[in-house]
CSV table of C-alpha atoms in Angstrom, one decimal:
chain,number,residue,atom,x,y,z
O,1,MET,CA,-1.7,0.1,-16.4
O,2,GLN,CA,-3.8,-2.0,-13.9
O,3,LYS,CA,-5.7,0.0,-11.7
O,4,ALA,CA,-7.8,-2.1,-9.4
O,5,ARG,CA,-5.2,-5.0,-8.2
O,6,SER,CA,-5.5,-6.5,-4.6
O,7,ILE,CA,-3.1,-6.4,-1.9
O,8,GLU,CA,-4.0,-9.3,0.5
O,9,GLY,CA,-4.6,-12.5,1.9
O,10,GLY,CA,-1.7,-14.6,0.9
O,11,ALA,CA,0.3,-10.6,-0.9
O,12,SER,CA,-1.1,-9.0,2.4
O,13,LEU,CA,1.8,-11.4,4.3
O,14,LEU,CA,4.3,-11.0,2.5
O,15,LEU,CA,4.0,-7.0,2.6
O,16,ASP,CA,3.4,-6.7,6.3
O,17,SER,CA,6.7,-9.8,6.6
O,18,LEU,CA,9.4,-7.7,5.2
O,19,ARG,CA,8.2,-4.8,7.0
O,20,LEU,CA,8.5,-6.1,9.7
O,21,GLY,CA,11.5,-8.1,9.5
O,22,ALA,CA,13.6,-5.5,7.6
O,23,ALA,CA,12.6,-2.6,10.7
O,24,LEU,CA,14.4,-5.2,12.9
O,25,VAL,CA,17.3,-5.8,11.3
O,26,VAL,CA,17.9,-2.2,11.5
O,27,LEU,CA,17.4,-2.5,14.8
O,28,VAL,CA,19.6,-5.2,15.6
O,29,TRP,CA,22.7,-4.2,13.6
O,30,HIS,CA,22.3,-0.9,14.5
O,31,ALA,CA,22.9,-2.2,18.0
O,32,LEU,CA,25.3,-5.4,17.5
O,33,ASP,CA,27.4,-1.9,15.7
O,34,MET,CA,27.0,-0.4,19.5
O,35,TRP,CA,27.4,-3.4,21.7
O,36,PHE,CA,30.6,-5.3,19.5
O,37,PRO,CA,32.3,-3.1,17.2
O,38,GLY,CA,34.8,-4.6,17.0
O,39,SER,CA,33.3,-7.2,14.7
O,40,ALA,CA,31.4,-4.2,13.2
O,41,HIS,CA,30.6,-4.2,9.2
O,42,ASP,CA,33.7,-3.3,7.0
O,43,PRO,CA,31.5,-1.3,4.3
O,44,LYS,CA,34.1,-2.2,1.5
O,45,LEU,CA,31.9,-5.7,2.3
O,46,PRO,CA,29.2,-7.3,1.0
O,47,GLY,CA,26.2,-7.9,3.6
O,48,ASN,CA,25.7,-4.9,5.2
O,49,LEU,CA,22.0,-5.4,6.2
O,50,SER,CA,21.1,-3.1,7.3
O,51,HIS,CA,21.3,-0.3,4.5
O,52,ALA,CA,19.6,-3.4,2.3
O,53,ALA,CA,16.2,-3.2,4.9
O,54,VAL,CA,16.2,0.2,3.4
O,55,VAL,CA,16.0,-0.9,0.1
O,56,VAL,CA,13.7,-3.5,0.4
O,57,PHE,CA,11.4,-0.5,2.3
O,58,PHE,CA,12.0,1.5,-1.3
O,59,VAL,CA,10.4,-1.5,-2.8
O,60,LEU,CA,7.4,-2.0,-0.5
O,61,SER,CA,7.0,1.5,-0.1
O,62,GLY,CA,6.4,1.9,-4.1
O,63,HIS,CA,4.3,-1.1,-4.4
O,64,VAL,CA,1.2,0.5,-2.0
O,65,ILE,CA,2.1,4.3,-3.3
O,66,ALA,CA,0.7,2.6,-6.6
O,67,TYR,CA,-1.5,0.5,-5.0
O,68,THR,CA,-4.0,3.1,-3.1
O,69,SER,CA,-2.8,6.2,-6.0
O,70,SER,CA,-5.0,3.7,-7.7
O,71,VAL,CA,-8.5,2.7,-5.8
O,72,ARG,CA,-8.2,5.1,-3.0
O,73,HIS,CA,-6.8,8.5,-3.7
O,74,ARG,CA,-8.2,11.1,-6.6
O,75,ARG,CA,-7.1,14.3,-5.8
O,76,LEU,CA,-3.4,16.1,-5.6
O,77,ASP,CA,-4.8,17.4,-1.6
O,78,ASP,CA,-6.1,14.1,-1.0
O,79,TYR,CA,-2.9,12.1,-1.3
O,80,LEU,CA,-0.1,14.8,-0.2
O,81,GLU,CA,-2.5,15.1,2.8
O,82,ALA,CA,-2.0,10.7,4.2
O,83,ARG,CA,1.0,10.3,2.8
O,84,LEU,CA,2.6,14.0,5.1
O,85,SER,CA,-0.1,13.1,8.1
O,86,ARG,CA,1.7,9.5,8.6
O,87,LEU,CA,5.8,10.8,7.8
O,88,CYS,CA,5.1,13.7,10.2
O,89,SER,CA,3.1,12.2,13.2
O,90,MET,CA,6.0,9.3,13.6
O,91,VAL,CA,9.2,11.6,11.8
O,92,VAL,CA,8.3,14.8,14.1
O,93,PRO,CA,7.7,13.3,18.3
O,94,ALA,CA,11.5,11.3,16.9
O,95,LEU,CA,13.0,14.3,15.9
O,96,LEU,CA,11.2,14.7,19.7
O,97,VAL,CA,12.7,12.5,21.3
O,98,THR,CA,15.5,12.9,19.5
O,99,ALA,CA,17.1,15.8,20.8
O,100,VAL,CA,16.1,14.9,24.7
O,101,VAL,CA,18.7,12.3,24.0
O,102,GLU,CA,21.1,14.5,22.6
O,103,LEU,CA,20.9,16.5,24.8
O,104,ALA,CA,21.2,14.0,27.9
O,105,VAL,CA,25.1,13.1,25.3
O,106,ARG,CA,26.1,16.4,25.7
O,107,TYR,CA,24.8,16.8,29.2
O,108,GLN,CA,26.9,13.4,30.2
O,109,ALA,CA,30.0,14.1,28.7
O,110,ASP,CA,31.4,10.9,27.5
O,111,PRO,CA,33.5,11.7,25.6
O,112,HIS,CA,33.2,8.5,23.5
O,113,LEU,CA,29.6,9.5,23.1
O,114,LEU,CA,30.1,13.0,22.4
O,115,ASN,CA,31.7,11.7,19.5
O,116,THR,CA,29.4,9.6,17.7
O,117,TYR,CA,26.3,11.4,18.1
O,118,VAL,CA,26.9,15.3,18.4
O,119,ARG,CA,27.8,17.0,15.8
O,120,GLY,CA,27.6,20.7,14.8
O,121,ALA,CA,25.0,22.8,16.8
O,122,PHE,CA,22.0,21.6,17.9
O,123,GLY,CA,19.1,22.8,15.2
O,124,PRO,CA,19.9,23.2,11.4
O,125,ARG,CA,20.1,19.1,11.6
O,126,TYR,CA,17.3,19.2,12.9
O,127,LEU,CA,15.5,22.0,11.5
O,128,VAL,CA,15.9,20.7,8.0
O,129,THR,CA,16.0,17.2,9.4
O,130,GLY,CA,12.0,17.7,10.0
O,131,THR,CA,11.9,19.4,6.9
O,132,PHE,CA,12.3,16.9,4.5
O,133,LEU,CA,15.0,18.2,3.0
O,134,ASN,CA,17.7,16.9,5.0
O,135,GLU,CA,19.5,14.5,2.1
O,136,LEU,CA,18.9,16.9,-0.8
O,137,TRP,CA,21.7,16.7,-3.8
O,138,LEU,CA,25.1,16.8,-2.2
O,139,PHE,CA,24.9,17.0,1.7
O,140,SER,CA,23.2,14.3,4.2
O,141,ALA,CA,22.8,16.2,7.2
O,142,ALA,CA,20.5,13.9,9.8
O,143,PRO,CA,21.3,14.4,13.9
O,144,PRO,CA,23.9,11.8,13.8
O,145,ALA,CA,21.8,11.1,16.9
O,146,ASN,CA,19.3,8.8,14.9
O,147,ILE,CA,20.8,7.9,11.2
O,148,ALA,CA,17.9,5.9,10.5
O,149,LEU,CA,15.9,9.2,9.1
O,150,TRP,CA,18.2,9.6,5.9
O,151,SER,CA,15.8,6.9,3.9
O,152,LEU,CA,12.6,8.9,5.3
O,153,SER,CA,13.8,12.3,3.1
O,154,PHE,CA,14.5,10.4,0.5
O,155,GLU,CA,10.6,9.1,0.4
O,156,PHE,CA,9.1,12.4,1.2
O,157,TRP,CA,10.2,13.6,-2.5
O,158,TYR,CA,9.5,9.9,-4.2
O,159,TYR,CA,6.3,10.9,-2.9
O,160,LEU,CA,6.1,14.4,-3.7
O,161,ILE,CA,7.5,13.8,-7.4
O,162,PHE,CA,5.4,10.6,-8.0
O,163,GLY,CA,1.7,13.2,-6.4
O,164,LEU,CA,2.3,15.9,-8.9
O,165,TRP,CA,2.8,13.5,-11.8
O,166,PHE,CA,0.1,11.2,-11.7
O,167,PHE,CA,-2.4,14.0,-10.1
O,168,THR,CA,-2.1,17.3,-12.1
O,169,GLY,CA,-3.3,15.2,-15.3
O,170,ARG,CA,0.2,13.1,-16.6
O,171,GLY,CA,0.2,15.7,-19.5
O,172,LEU,CA,3.4,18.1,-20.1
O,173,LYS,CA,2.4,19.9,-16.8
O,174,SER,CA,3.3,17.1,-14.9
O,175,TRP,CA,6.4,16.2,-16.0
O,176,ALA,CA,7.5,20.1,-15.9
O,177,LEU,CA,5.9,19.5,-11.7
O,178,ALA,CA,7.3,16.6,-11.3
O,179,LEU,CA,10.9,17.2,-12.8
O,180,ALA,CA,11.0,20.6,-11.4
O,181,ALA,CA,10.8,18.7,-7.6
O,182,CYS,CA,13.5,16.2,-8.8
O,183,LEU,CA,16.1,19.0,-9.2
O,184,VAL,CA,15.6,20.9,-5.7
O,185,ALA,CA,16.0,16.3,-4.6
O,186,GLY,CA,19.7,16.6,-6.6
O,187,PRO,CA,20.6,13.4,-8.2
O,188,LYS,CA,21.5,11.6,-4.7
O,189,ILE,CA,18.1,10.9,-3.2
O,190,LEU,CA,16.9,10.5,-7.5
O,191,LEU,CA,19.5,7.2,-8.5
O,192,MET,CA,17.8,5.7,-5.9
O,193,MET,CA,14.5,6.3,-6.9
O,194,PRO,CA,14.7,3.8,-9.5
O,195,ILE,CA,14.1,1.4,-7.1
O,196,TRP,CA,11.1,2.6,-5.7
O,197,LEU,CA,9.6,3.5,-9.3
O,198,LEU,CA,10.5,-1.1,-9.0
O,199,GLY,CA,7.8,-0.9,-6.6
O,200,CYS,CA,5.7,0.3,-9.2
O,201,ALA,CA,6.2,-1.2,-11.9
O,202,ALA,CA,5.2,-4.6,-9.9
O,203,TYR,CA,2.5,-3.5,-9.0
O,204,TRP,CA,0.8,-2.0,-12.7
O,205,LEU,CA,2.5,-4.4,-14.4
O,206,PRO,CA,-0.3,-7.9,-15.1
O,207,ARG,CA,0.5,-10.6,-12.9
O,208,ALA,CA,2.3,-13.1,-14.4
O,209,LYS,CA,0.0,-16.5,-15.6
O,210,LEU,CA,1.6,-19.3,-12.9
O,211,PRO,CA,-0.7,-22.1,-11.8
O,212,PRO,CA,-0.7,-19.9,-7.6
O,213,LEU,CA,2.8,-22.9,-6.1
O,214,VAL,CA,4.5,-22.5,-9.1
O,215,ALA,CA,4.5,-18.6,-8.5
O,216,TRP,CA,5.2,-18.7,-4.4
O,217,LEU,CA,7.8,-20.8,-5.2
O,218,ALA,CA,8.9,-18.4,-7.8
O,219,VAL,CA,8.4,-15.7,-5.0
O,220,ARG,CA,10.9,-17.3,-3.2
O,221,ALA,CA,13.7,-18.2,-5.5
O,222,SER,CA,13.7,-14.4,-6.7
O,223,LEU,CA,13.3,-13.5,-2.4
O,224,LEU,CA,16.5,-15.7,-2.6
O,225,VAL,CA,18.7,-14.7,-5.2
O,226,ALA,CA,17.3,-11.1,-3.4
O,227,LEU,CA,19.9,-12.2,-0.2
O,228,GLY,CA,22.3,-13.8,-2.3
O,229,SER,CA,23.6,-10.7,-4.5
O,230,ILE,CA,22.9,-8.9,-1.0
O,231,MET,CA,25.6,-11.2,1.0
O,232,THR,CA,28.3,-11.5,-2.1
O,233,VAL,CA,27.7,-8.9,-4.5
O,234,PRO,CA,29.8,-6.1,-3.3
O,235,PRO,CA,29.2,-2.5,-3.4
O,236,TRP,CA,29.4,0.0,-6.0
O,237,PRO,CA,30.8,2.2,-7.7
O,238,TRP,CA,31.3,3.5,-3.6
O,239,GLN,CA,30.8,2.5,-0.3
O,240,ILE,CA,28.0,3.8,2.2
O,241,GLY,CA,28.3,6.6,4.6
O,242,SER,CA,31.0,9.5,2.7
O,243,ALA,CA,31.0,11.6,0.2
O,244,PRO,CA,29.9,11.7,-3.0
O,245,PHE,CA,25.8,10.9,-2.7
O,246,PHE,CA,26.9,8.7,1.2
O,247,PHE,CA,24.6,6.7,1.8
O,248,ALA,CA,23.6,6.1,-2.1
O,249,ASN,CA,26.6,5.0,-2.7
O,250,GLN,CA,26.0,2.0,-3.9
O,251,PHE,CA,23.8,3.9,-6.0
O,252,VAL,CA,24.1,0.5,-9.3
O,253,THR,CA,24.2,-2.3,-6.4
O,254,ASP,CA,20.8,-1.9,-4.5
O,255,TRP,CA,19.5,-1.6,-8.3
O,256,GLY,CA,19.9,-5.2,-8.6
O,257,THR,CA,18.6,-6.1,-4.8
O,258,GLY,CA,15.3,-3.8,-5.8
O,259,VAL,CA,14.9,-5.9,-9.1
O,260,PHE,CA,14.7,-9.2,-7.2
O,261,ILE,CA,12.4,-7.7,-4.7
O,262,ALA,CA,10.0,-5.7,-7.1
O,263,MET,CA,9.8,-9.1,-9.3
O,264,ALA,CA,8.8,-11.5,-6.2
O,265,LEU,CA,5.8,-8.9,-5.2
O,266,TRP,CA,5.3,-8.6,-9.3
O,267,MET,CA,5.2,-13.2,-8.9
O,268,VAL,CA,3.1,-13.3,-6.7
O,269,PRO,CA,-0.1,-14.7,-7.7
O,270,SER,CA,-4.0,-13.5,-6.5
O,271,PRO,CA,-5.5,-14.3,-4.0
O,272,PRO,CA,-8.0,-16.8,-4.6
O,273,PRO,CA,-12.0,-16.5,-3.9
O,274,GLU,CA,-12.6,-16.2,0.1
O,275,HIS,CA,-13.7,-19.5,0.2
O,276,GLU,CA,-10.3,-21.2,-1.4
O,277,ARG,CA,-7.9,-19.8,1.4
O,278,ILE,CA,-5.9,-20.8,4.3
O,279,VAL,CA,-5.0,-18.4,5.5
O,280,PRO,CA,-8.3,-16.7,7.7
O,281,ASP,CA,-8.2,-12.9,6.9
O,282,GLU,CA,-8.6,-12.5,10.8
O,283,LEU,CA,-5.6,-14.0,10.5
O,284,VAL,CA,-4.2,-11.4,8.1
O,285,GLN,CA,-6.0,-7.9,9.6
O,286,ARG,CA,-4.3,-9.2,12.9
O,287,PHE,CA,-0.4,-9.6,11.5
O,288,ARG,CA,-0.5,-6.4,9.6
O,289,ALA,CA,-1.6,-4.4,13.2
O,290,ILE,CA,1.7,-5.8,14.3
O,291,ALA,CA,3.7,-5.2,10.8
O,292,ASP,CA,1.8,-2.0,11.6
O,293,LEU,CA,5.1,-0.9,14.9
O,294,THR,CA,7.3,-1.1,12.1
O,295,PHE,CA,7.2,2.1,10.9
O,296,PRO,CA,7.3,3.5,14.6
O,297,ILE,CA,10.7,1.3,15.5
O,298,TYR,CA,12.2,2.2,12.7
O,299,VAL,CA,12.6,6.2,13.9
O,300,LEU,CA,12.8,6.0,17.5
O,301,HIS,CA,15.4,2.9,18.0
O,302,PHE,CA,18.9,5.1,17.1
O,303,PRO,CA,17.9,7.4,19.8
O,304,LEU,CA,15.9,5.0,22.7
O,305,LEU,CA,19.6,2.3,21.6
O,306,VAL,CA,21.7,6.0,22.3
O,307,LEU,CA,20.2,6.4,25.2
O,308,TRP,CA,19.8,3.3,27.1
O,309,ARG,CA,23.8,3.5,26.6
O,310,VAL,CA,24.2,6.9,28.2
O,311,LEU,CA,21.6,5.4,31.2
O,312,PHE,CA,22.7,1.8,31.8
O,313,GLY,CA,26.3,2.4,30.0
O,314,THR,CA,27.6,-0.2,27.3
O,315,ARG,CA,29.3,-3.1,28.5
O,316,LEU,CA,30.9,-4.3,25.1
O,317,ASP,CA,30.8,-7.3,23.5
O,318,ASP,CA,28.0,-8.5,26.3
O,319,PRO,CA,25.8,-10.9,24.2
O,320,VAL,CA,23.5,-10.7,27.5
O,321,GLN,CA,22.6,-6.6,27.8
O,322,CYS,CA,22.5,-5.7,24.8
O,323,ALA,CA,19.3,-8.6,24.4
O,324,ALA,CA,18.3,-6.4,26.8
O,325,ALA,CA,19.1,-3.0,25.3
O,326,VAL,CA,16.7,-4.3,21.6
O,327,ALA,CA,14.1,-5.4,24.1
O,328,VAL,CA,13.0,-3.1,25.9
O,329,VAL,CA,13.9,-0.1,22.5
O,330,LEU,CA,11.9,-2.6,20.8
O,331,LEU,CA,9.1,-2.3,23.5
O,332,VAL,CA,8.9,1.3,24.0
O,333,SER,CA,9.2,2.0,20.4
O,334,ALA,CA,5.4,-0.1,19.6
O,335,LEU,CA,4.7,0.5,22.7
O,336,VAL,CA,4.6,4.6,21.4
O,337,GLY,CA,4.3,4.0,17.8
O,338,TRP,CA,0.8,3.1,18.6
O,339,GLN,CA,-0.1,5.6,21.0
O,340,LEU,CA,1.0,8.0,18.1
O,341,GLU,CA,-0.9,5.6,15.1
O,342,ARG,CA,-3.8,7.0,17.3
O,343,ARG,CA,-3.5,10.9,17.0
O,344,ARG,CA,-2.2,11.1,14.1
O,345,LYS,CA,-6.1,12.3,12.8
O,346,SER,CA,-4.6,16.0,14.5
O,347,TRP,CA,-2.1,15.5,12.1
O,348,THR,CA,-4.6,15.3,9.2
O,349,ARG,CA,-7.1,17.7,9.6
O,350,PHE,CA,-3.8,19.5,10.6
O,351,PHE,CA,-3.0,18.9,6.5
O,352,ARG,CA,-6.5,19.4,5.5
O,353,PHE,CA,-6.9,22.4,7.1
O,354,ILE,CA,-3.8,24.3,5.1
O,355,PHE,CA,-4.9,22.5,1.5
O,356,ALA,CA,-8.3,23.9,2.1
O,357,ARG,CA,-7.4,27.0,1.8
O,358,LEU,CA,-4.6,26.6,-1.1
O,359,PRO,CA,-5.8,28.2,-4.9
O,360,ARG,CA,-8.4,25.4,-6.5
O,361,PRO,CA,-6.0,24.5,-9.4
O,362,PHE,CA,-3.8,23.0,-6.7
O,363,VAL,CA,-6.7,19.6,-6.1
O,364,ARG,CA,-8.2,18.8,-9.6
O,365,THR,CA,-8.4,15.8,-10.6
O,366,GLY,CA,-6.2,12.8,-11.0
O,367,ALA,CA,-6.3,9.3,-11.6
């Protein structure tokens, strides 16, 4: 297993471009669904770019976690502290924003908005989503005013299952702990986990031994094949959004997309020596800072789009208002996310305080 593969230079630019691009696709897709409902995507047909963007996120997540687990974290508590502080620093504020938006929808009492974004009792959905339990087994319970949060429950359980295996010796006990977490998560989450693990494999497998130019051409070809499969392969075995597995319904189709995304990451060539690099490291770092806004854009965009509809109405089939809403939501999400990221250390200290008081076997050395 390769433990010191770097993610910098061209590899960093590729990962950052994919995650930022995926977040923008989700934002624009949801806005188009709201403003142009007559042109909404038929879930029976291929081409659901918003869902495909989440598949991209899963592959990238597995890839980055394999990297950070190999070169940064050495104990389970360090790993969980980093993962939970990252998740909670964005998800908890996003839930608070979503709750305010849902209350605004209830207060305005527009029948269409009420029917679309309010469902059932107010509190339970927020409680289970805030504890990442909203996608366990065969139910899906994220607040309708922020449906994008479904994927964060999947991510949480992938983090936990992987951490329990990787950081506890990888022996019989590790497999037992990981299996226990799998049993709690249920089949829906596990059916999408191969996509996440493909990202891990793309990091751990030895790089393809190809000349850099050929390797980058192969990366591009793999991404184009992935896009082609998204646009042409129909959802299978079921369409997204209904029972039995809701957002995991087309898991077989998603596996195929994940394979080609992971192949692209695997074929990225090793970075050249610093004196031979075409792209300056400073530019890479600046672009990464922009791409770091991906997470807040993803978790905040949906309720903010709904809030626009509450405050200003929705002129259906109006591209100008739709574009204005997208631009404002993108700006607000980025600014709020920037502020939340600055306060992430508070979450880190909180989880460090919690883990410091857990029994010693919980923090044994792993990788």
